[in-house]
Amino acid sequence: MAFVEGTGGPVNGTAWKNQNKGQSQSSASKGGSGGVSYDLSWLQSLYAQQQAAAAAAEQAKRAAAQQAYERSMAALNAAYNGQIQALKNNYNSTLGQLENDYENGAAGVNFNVDNALQQAYINQMMTLKSLPQQLSAQGIGGGAAETTLAGVYNNYGNSRNEIDVARGQSLGDLLAQLNAGRTQAQQAYNSQLSDAQAARLAYEMQLEQNLANAIADAAAVNYDCLLYTSDAADE
């Protein structure tokens, strides 16, 4: 179907052909070979108009496709950046919670250990305070009394060591839990980040394919239009 300037719309190829024939016959009867030249010029002008219109339509479709692609890419990037920021916030929040749990746990361990050490010291002082009376009542003195006193100090030292060892083990367990939680949080973050990147890449590739298809479609429509015009002219 061809478009003729001044007609206000498309002109059927057969009608145009008949019109062209009529003009050719009329021109030939009036001017002989000069009429043929007139019809050829008119046809060339029509073909040039069709070429320009087809090129403009193709360019408009290309521009629309490019704009749609850019809008989609901007939306994609905004959504992706928001998702990545959310993942980072969640990761940092998890780390903060893990460290808070560790600090609270460590504070609890230290509090209990300090109380245990204080109680061990109190027990020792009470034992030392009552020890002379006990030894006297039992008739213990001299070297035996010194041995008993040394035993009191030794028991206190052993109690402190046991309490300190328990403190170290408890704090070590808490630190191991903290490190395990950090590792798990890092792995989860890396996995979610990888999934987000893969999804973004897949969507971006789809947008690029859509753009390529739209550009190819615009070029095909232009080609079909020119081909139709050429065929109509040949007839």
PDB file of N, CA and C in Angstrom, residues 125-182:
ATOM      1  N   MET A 125      39.169 -16.447 104.022  1.00  0.00           N
ATOM      2  CA  MET A 125      39.339 -15.565 105.172  1.00  0.00           C
ATOM      3  C   MET A 125      38.591 -16.090 106.387  1.00  0.00           C
ATOM      4  N   MET A 126      37.400 -16.620 106.159  1.00  0.00           N
ATOM      5  CA  MET A 126      36.650 -17.188 107.286  1.00  0.00           C
ATOM      6  C   MET A 126      37.368 -18.409 107.849  1.00  0.00           C
ATOM      7  N   THR A 127      37.951 -19.208 106.956  1.00  0.00           N
ATOM      8  CA  THR A 127      38.686 -20.390 107.418  1.00  0.00           C
ATOM      9  C   THR A 127      39.915 -19.965 108.219  1.00  0.00           C
ATOM     10  N   LEU A 128      40.628 -18.980 107.710  1.00  0.00           N
ATOM     11  CA  LEU A 128      41.822 -18.515 108.415  1.00  0.00           C
ATOM     12  C   LEU A 128      41.467 -17.890 109.770  1.00  0.00           C
ATOM     13  N   LYS A 129      40.319 -17.258 109.822  1.00  0.00           N
ATOM     14  CA  LYS A 129      39.906 -16.630 111.075  1.00  0.00           C
ATOM     15  C   LYS A 129      39.577 -17.669 112.149  1.00  0.00           C
ATOM     16  N   SER A 130      38.942 -18.745 111.719  1.00  0.00           N
ATOM     17  CA  SER A 130      38.533 -19.772 112.703  1.00  0.00           C
ATOM     18  C   SER A 130      39.574 -20.867 112.887  1.00  0.00           C
ATOM     19  N   LEU A 131      40.581 -20.868 112.042  1.00  0.00           N
ATOM     20  CA  LEU A 131      41.549 -21.963 112.061  1.00  0.00           C
ATOM     21  C   LEU A 131      42.335 -22.051 113.379  1.00  0.00           C
ATOM     22  N   PRO A 132      42.852 -20.990 113.923  1.00  0.00           N
ATOM     23  CA  PRO A 132      43.624 -21.111 115.181  1.00  0.00           C
ATOM     24  C   PRO A 132      42.826 -21.747 116.322  1.00  0.00           C
ATOM     25  N   GLN A 133      41.567 -21.353 116.421  1.00  0.00           N
ATOM     26  CA  GLN A 133      40.727 -21.909 117.476  1.00  0.00           C
ATOM     27  C   GLN A 133      40.500 -23.404 117.256  1.00  0.00           C
ATOM     28  N   GLN A 134      40.273 -23.768 115.979  1.00  0.00           N
ATOM     29  CA  GLN A 134      40.058 -25.176 115.662  1.00  0.00           C
ATOM     30  C   GLN A 134      41.316 -26.007 115.953  1.00  0.00           C
ATOM     31  N   LEU A 135      42.458 -25.466 115.553  1.00  0.00           N
ATOM     32  CA  LEU A 135      43.708 -26.186 115.785  1.00  0.00           C
ATOM     33  C   LEU A 135      43.984 -26.328 117.283  1.00  0.00           C
ATOM     34  N   SER A 136      43.697 -25.269 118.024  1.00  0.00           N
ATOM     35  CA  SER A 136      43.917 -25.322 119.480  1.00  0.00           C
ATOM     36  C   SER A 136      43.001 -26.327 120.123  1.00  0.00           C
ATOM     37  N   ALA A 137      41.749 -26.354 119.665  1.00  0.00           N
ATOM     38  CA  ALA A 137      40.787 -27.298 120.255  1.00  0.00           C
ATOM     39  C   ALA A 137      41.182 -28.733 119.972  1.00  0.00           C
ATOM     40  N   GLN A 138      41.827 -28.925 118.821  1.00  0.00           N
ATOM     41  CA  GLN A 138      42.248 -30.283 118.455  1.00  0.00           C
ATOM     42  C   GLN A 138      43.656 -30.599 118.948  1.00  0.00           C
ATOM     43  N   GLY A 139      44.260 -29.629 119.581  1.00  0.00           N
ATOM     44  CA  GLY A 139      45.603 -29.855 120.113  1.00  0.00           C
ATOM     45  C   GLY A 139      46.654 -29.949 119.029  1.00  0.00           C
ATOM     46  N   ILE A 140      46.396 -29.266 117.927  1.00  0.00           N
ATOM     47  CA  ILE A 140      47.348 -29.295 116.816  1.00  0.00           C
ATOM     48  C   ILE A 140      48.204 -28.047 116.865  1.00  0.00           C
ATOM     49  N   GLY A 141      49.467 -28.194 116.735  1.00  0.00           N
ATOM     50  CA  GLY A 141      50.364 -27.062 116.762  1.00  0.00           C
ATOM     51  C   GLY A 141      51.636 -27.394 116.017  1.00  0.00           C
ATOM     52  N   GLY A 142      52.576 -26.450 116.032  1.00  0.00           N
ATOM     53  CA  GLY A 142      53.857 -26.685 115.396  1.00  0.00           C
ATOM     54  C   GLY A 142      53.743 -26.924 113.905  1.00  0.00           C
ATOM     55  N   GLY A 143      54.458 -27.910 113.476  1.00  0.00           N
ATOM     56  CA  GLY A 143      54.513 -28.227 112.052  1.00  0.00           C
ATOM     57  C   GLY A 143      53.165 -28.636 111.493  1.00  0.00           C
ATOM     58  N   ALA A 144      52.377 -29.340 112.293  1.00  0.00           N
ATOM     59  CA  ALA A 144      51.054 -29.769 111.823  1.00  0.00           C
ATOM     60  C   ALA A 144      50.161 -28.570 111.573  1.00  0.00           C
ATOM     61  N   ALA A 145      50.256 -27.566 112.401  1.00  0.00           N
ATOM     62  CA  ALA A 145      49.453 -26.358 112.228  1.00  0.00           C
ATOM     63  C   ALA A 145      49.879 -25.625 110.957  1.00  0.00           C
ATOM     64  N   GLU A 146      51.182 -25.570 110.730  1.00  0.00           N
ATOM     65  CA  GLU A 146      51.676 -24.906 109.516  1.00  0.00           C
ATOM     66  C   GLU A 146      51.229 -25.646 108.254  1.00  0.00           C
ATOM     67  N   THR A 147      51.212 -26.978 108.356  1.00  0.00           N
ATOM     68  CA  THR A 147      50.756 -27.766 107.198  1.00  0.00           C
ATOM     69  C   THR A 147      49.284 -27.505 106.922  1.00  0.00           C
ATOM     70  N   THR A 148      48.510 -27.432 107.998  1.00  0.00           N
ATOM     71  CA  THR A 148      47.081 -27.156 107.829  1.00  0.00           C
ATOM     72  C   THR A 148      46.858 -25.781 107.224  1.00  0.00           C
ATOM     73  N   LEU A 149      47.619 -24.791 107.691  1.00  0.00           N
ATOM     74  CA  LEU A 149      47.493 -23.440 107.149  1.00  0.00           C
ATOM     75  C   LEU A 149      47.884 -23.395 105.667  1.00  0.00           C
ATOM     76  N   ALA A 150      48.959 -24.103 105.321  1.00  0.00           N
ATOM     77  CA  ALA A 150      49.390 -24.159 103.926  1.00  0.00           C
ATOM     78  C   ALA A 150      48.309 -24.804 103.062  1.00  0.00           C
ATOM     79  N   GLY A 151      47.609 -25.786 103.625  1.00  0.00           N
ATOM     80  CA  GLY A 151      46.537 -26.443 102.890  1.00  0.00           C
ATOM     81  C   GLY A 151      45.394 -25.487 102.596  1.00  0.00           C
ATOM     82  N   VAL A 152      45.123 -24.588 103.549  1.00  0.00           N
ATOM     83  CA  VAL A 152      44.061 -23.602 103.328  1.00  0.00           C
ATOM     84  C   VAL A 152      44.425 -22.685 102.158  1.00  0.00           C
ATOM     85  N   TYR A 153      45.681 -22.203 102.170  1.00  0.00           N
ATOM     86  CA  TYR A 153      46.114 -21.339 101.065  1.00  0.00           C
ATOM     87  C   TYR A 153      46.130 -22.085  99.722  1.00  0.00           C
ATOM     88  N   ASN A 154      46.531 -23.340  99.811  1.00  0.00           N
ATOM     89  CA  ASN A 154      46.590 -24.141  98.580  1.00  0.00           C
ATOM     90  C   ASN A 154      45.194 -24.374  98.003  1.00  0.00           C
ATOM     91  N   ASN A 155      44.249 -24.640  98.885  1.00  0.00           N
ATOM     92  CA  ASN A 155      42.868 -24.840  98.414  1.00  0.00           C
ATOM     93  C   ASN A 155      42.301 -23.583  97.778  1.00  0.00           C
ATOM     94  N   TYR A 156      42.627 -22.448  98.370  1.00  0.00           N
ATOM     95  CA  TYR A 156      42.160 -21.182  97.804  1.00  0.00           C
ATOM     96  C   TYR A 156      42.774 -20.954  96.424  1.00  0.00           C
ATOM     97  N   GLY A 157      44.058 -21.243  96.271  1.00  0.00           N
ATOM     98  CA  GLY A 157      44.716 -21.084  94.979  1.00  0.00           C
ATOM     99  C   GLY A 157      44.126 -22.004  93.923  1.00  0.00           C
ATOM    100  N   ASN A 158      43.858 -23.248  94.350  1.00  0.00           N
ATOM    101  CA  ASN A 158      43.240 -24.200  93.399  1.00  0.00           C
ATOM    102  C   ASN A 158      41.849 -23.733  92.968  1.00  0.00           C
ATOM    103  N   SER A 159      41.102 -23.186  93.913  1.00  0.00           N
ATOM    104  CA  SER A 159      39.755 -22.697  93.595  1.00  0.00           C
ATOM    105  C   SER A 159      39.823 -21.555  92.587  1.00  0.00           C
ATOM    106  N   ARG A 160      40.764 -20.647  92.805  1.00  0.00           N
ATOM    107  CA  ARG A 160      40.928 -19.534  91.864  1.00  0.00           C
ATOM    108  C   ARG A 160      41.297 -20.034  90.472  1.00  0.00           C
ATOM    109  N   ASN A 161      42.210 -21.000  90.421  1.00  0.00           N
ATOM    110  CA  ASN A 161      42.616 -21.537  89.114  1.00  0.00           C
ATOM    111  C   ASN A 161      41.445 -22.191  88.385  1.00  0.00           C
ATOM    112  N   GLU A 162      40.674 -22.975  89.136  1.00  0.00           N
ATOM    113  CA  GLU A 162      39.527 -23.648  88.516  1.00  0.00           C
ATOM    114  C   GLU A 162      38.506 -22.633  87.994  1.00  0.00           C
ATOM    115  N   ILE A 163      38.306 -21.586  88.791  1.00  0.00           N
ATOM    116  CA  ILE A 163      37.348 -20.560  88.383  1.00  0.00           C
ATOM    117  C   ILE A 163      37.851 -19.831  87.139  1.00  0.00           C
ATOM    118  N   ASP A 164      39.147 -19.520  87.121  1.00  0.00           N
ATOM    119  CA  ASP A 164      39.715 -18.828  85.953  1.00  0.00           C
ATOM    120  C   ASP A 164      39.679 -19.705  84.706  1.00  0.00           C
ATOM    121  N   VAL A 165      39.956 -21.012  84.891  1.00  0.00           N
ATOM    122  CA  VAL A 165      39.890 -21.936  83.759  1.00  0.00           C
ATOM    123  C   VAL A 165      38.460 -21.999  83.204  1.00  0.00           C
ATOM    124  N   ALA A 166      37.497 -22.045  84.104  1.00  0.00           N
ATOM    125  CA  ALA A 166      36.093 -22.073  83.680  1.00  0.00           C
ATOM    126  C   ALA A 166      35.722 -20.788  82.945  1.00  0.00           C
ATOM    127  N   ARG A 167      36.281 -19.663  83.417  1.00  0.00           N
ATOM    128  CA  ARG A 167      36.033 -18.387  82.740  1.00  0.00           C
ATOM    129  C   ARG A 167      36.564 -18.431  81.303  1.00  0.00           C
ATOM    130  N   GLY A 168      37.807 -18.909  81.147  1.00  0.00           N
ATOM    131  CA  GLY A 168      38.405 -18.983  79.823  1.00  0.00           C
ATOM    132  C   GLY A 168      37.628 -19.891  78.888  1.00  0.00           C
ATOM    133  N   GLN A 169      37.164 -21.015  79.406  1.00  0.00           N
ATOM    134  CA  GLN A 169      36.397 -21.940  78.567  1.00  0.00           C
ATOM    135  C   GLN A 169      35.063 -21.324  78.133  1.00  0.00           C
ATOM    136  N   SER A 170      34.405 -20.658  79.068  1.00  0.00           N
ATOM    137  CA  SER A 170      33.112 -20.048  78.749  1.00  0.00           C
ATOM    138  C   SER A 170      33.272 -18.919  77.730  1.00  0.00           C
ATOM    139  N   LEU A 171      34.296 -18.075  77.959  1.00  0.00           N
ATOM    140  CA  LEU A 171      34.536 -16.987  77.002  1.00  0.00           C
ATOM    141  C   LEU A 171      34.954 -17.535  75.638  1.00  0.00           C
ATOM    142  N   GLY A 172      35.722 -18.631  75.649  1.00  0.00           N
ATOM    143  CA  GLY A 172      36.119 -19.258  74.389  1.00  0.00           C
ATOM    144  C   GLY A 172      34.926 -19.813  73.631  1.00  0.00           C
ATOM    145  N   ASP A 173      33.990 -20.411  74.372  1.00  0.00           N
ATOM    146  CA  ASP A 173      32.778 -20.929  73.730  1.00  0.00           C
ATOM    147  C   ASP A 173      31.964 -19.790  73.120  1.00  0.00           C
ATOM    148  N   LEU A 174      31.873 -18.688  73.852  1.00  0.00           N
ATOM    149  CA  LEU A 174      31.122 -17.534  73.331  1.00  0.00           C
ATOM    150  C   LEU A 174      31.792 -16.958  72.087  1.00  0.00           C
ATOM    151  N   LEU A 175      33.123 -16.899  72.101  1.00  0.00           N
ATOM    152  CA  LEU A 175      33.841 -16.374  70.936  1.00  0.00           C
ATOM    153  C   LEU A 175      33.681 -17.300  69.739  1.00  0.00           C
ATOM    154  N   ALA A 176      33.693 -18.609  69.996  1.00  0.00           N
ATOM    155  CA  ALA A 176      33.501 -19.565  68.902  1.00  0.00           C
ATOM    156  C   ALA A 176      32.108 -19.404  68.292  1.00  0.00           C
ATOM    157  N   GLN A 177      31.115 -19.179  69.140  1.00  0.00           N
ATOM    158  CA  GLN A 177      29.757 -18.952  68.642  1.00  0.00           C
ATOM    159  C   GLN A 177      29.687 -17.667  67.816  1.00  0.00           C
ATOM    160  N   LEU A 178      30.389 -16.642  68.285  1.00  0.00           N
ATOM    161  CA  LEU A 178      30.410 -15.374  67.553  1.00  0.00           C
ATOM    162  C   LEU A 178      31.036 -15.556  66.178  1.00  0.00           C
ATOM    163  N   ASN A 179      32.163 -16.227  66.123  1.00  0.00           N
ATOM    164  CA  ASN A 179      32.853 -16.434  64.835  1.00  0.00           C
ATOM    165  C   ASN A 179      32.033 -17.311  63.901  1.00  0.00           C
ATOM    166  N   ALA A 180      31.377 -18.336  64.468  1.00  0.00           N
ATOM    167  CA  ALA A 180      30.525 -19.200  63.635  1.00  0.00           C
ATOM    168  C   ALA A 180      29.350 -18.404  63.074  1.00  0.00           C
ATOM    169  N   GLY A 181      28.780 -17.540  63.901  1.00  0.00           N
ATOM    170  CA  GLY A 181      27.676 -16.706  63.437  1.00  0.00           C
ATOM    171  C   GLY A 181      28.122 -15.730  62.367  1.00  0.00           C
ATOM    172  N   ARG A 182      29.326 -15.172  62.537  1.00  0.00           N
ATOM    173  CA  ARG A 182      29.859 -14.265  61.520  1.00  0.00           C
ATOM    174  C   ARG A 182      30.053 -14.986  60.191  1.00  0.00           C
TER     175      ARG A 182
END
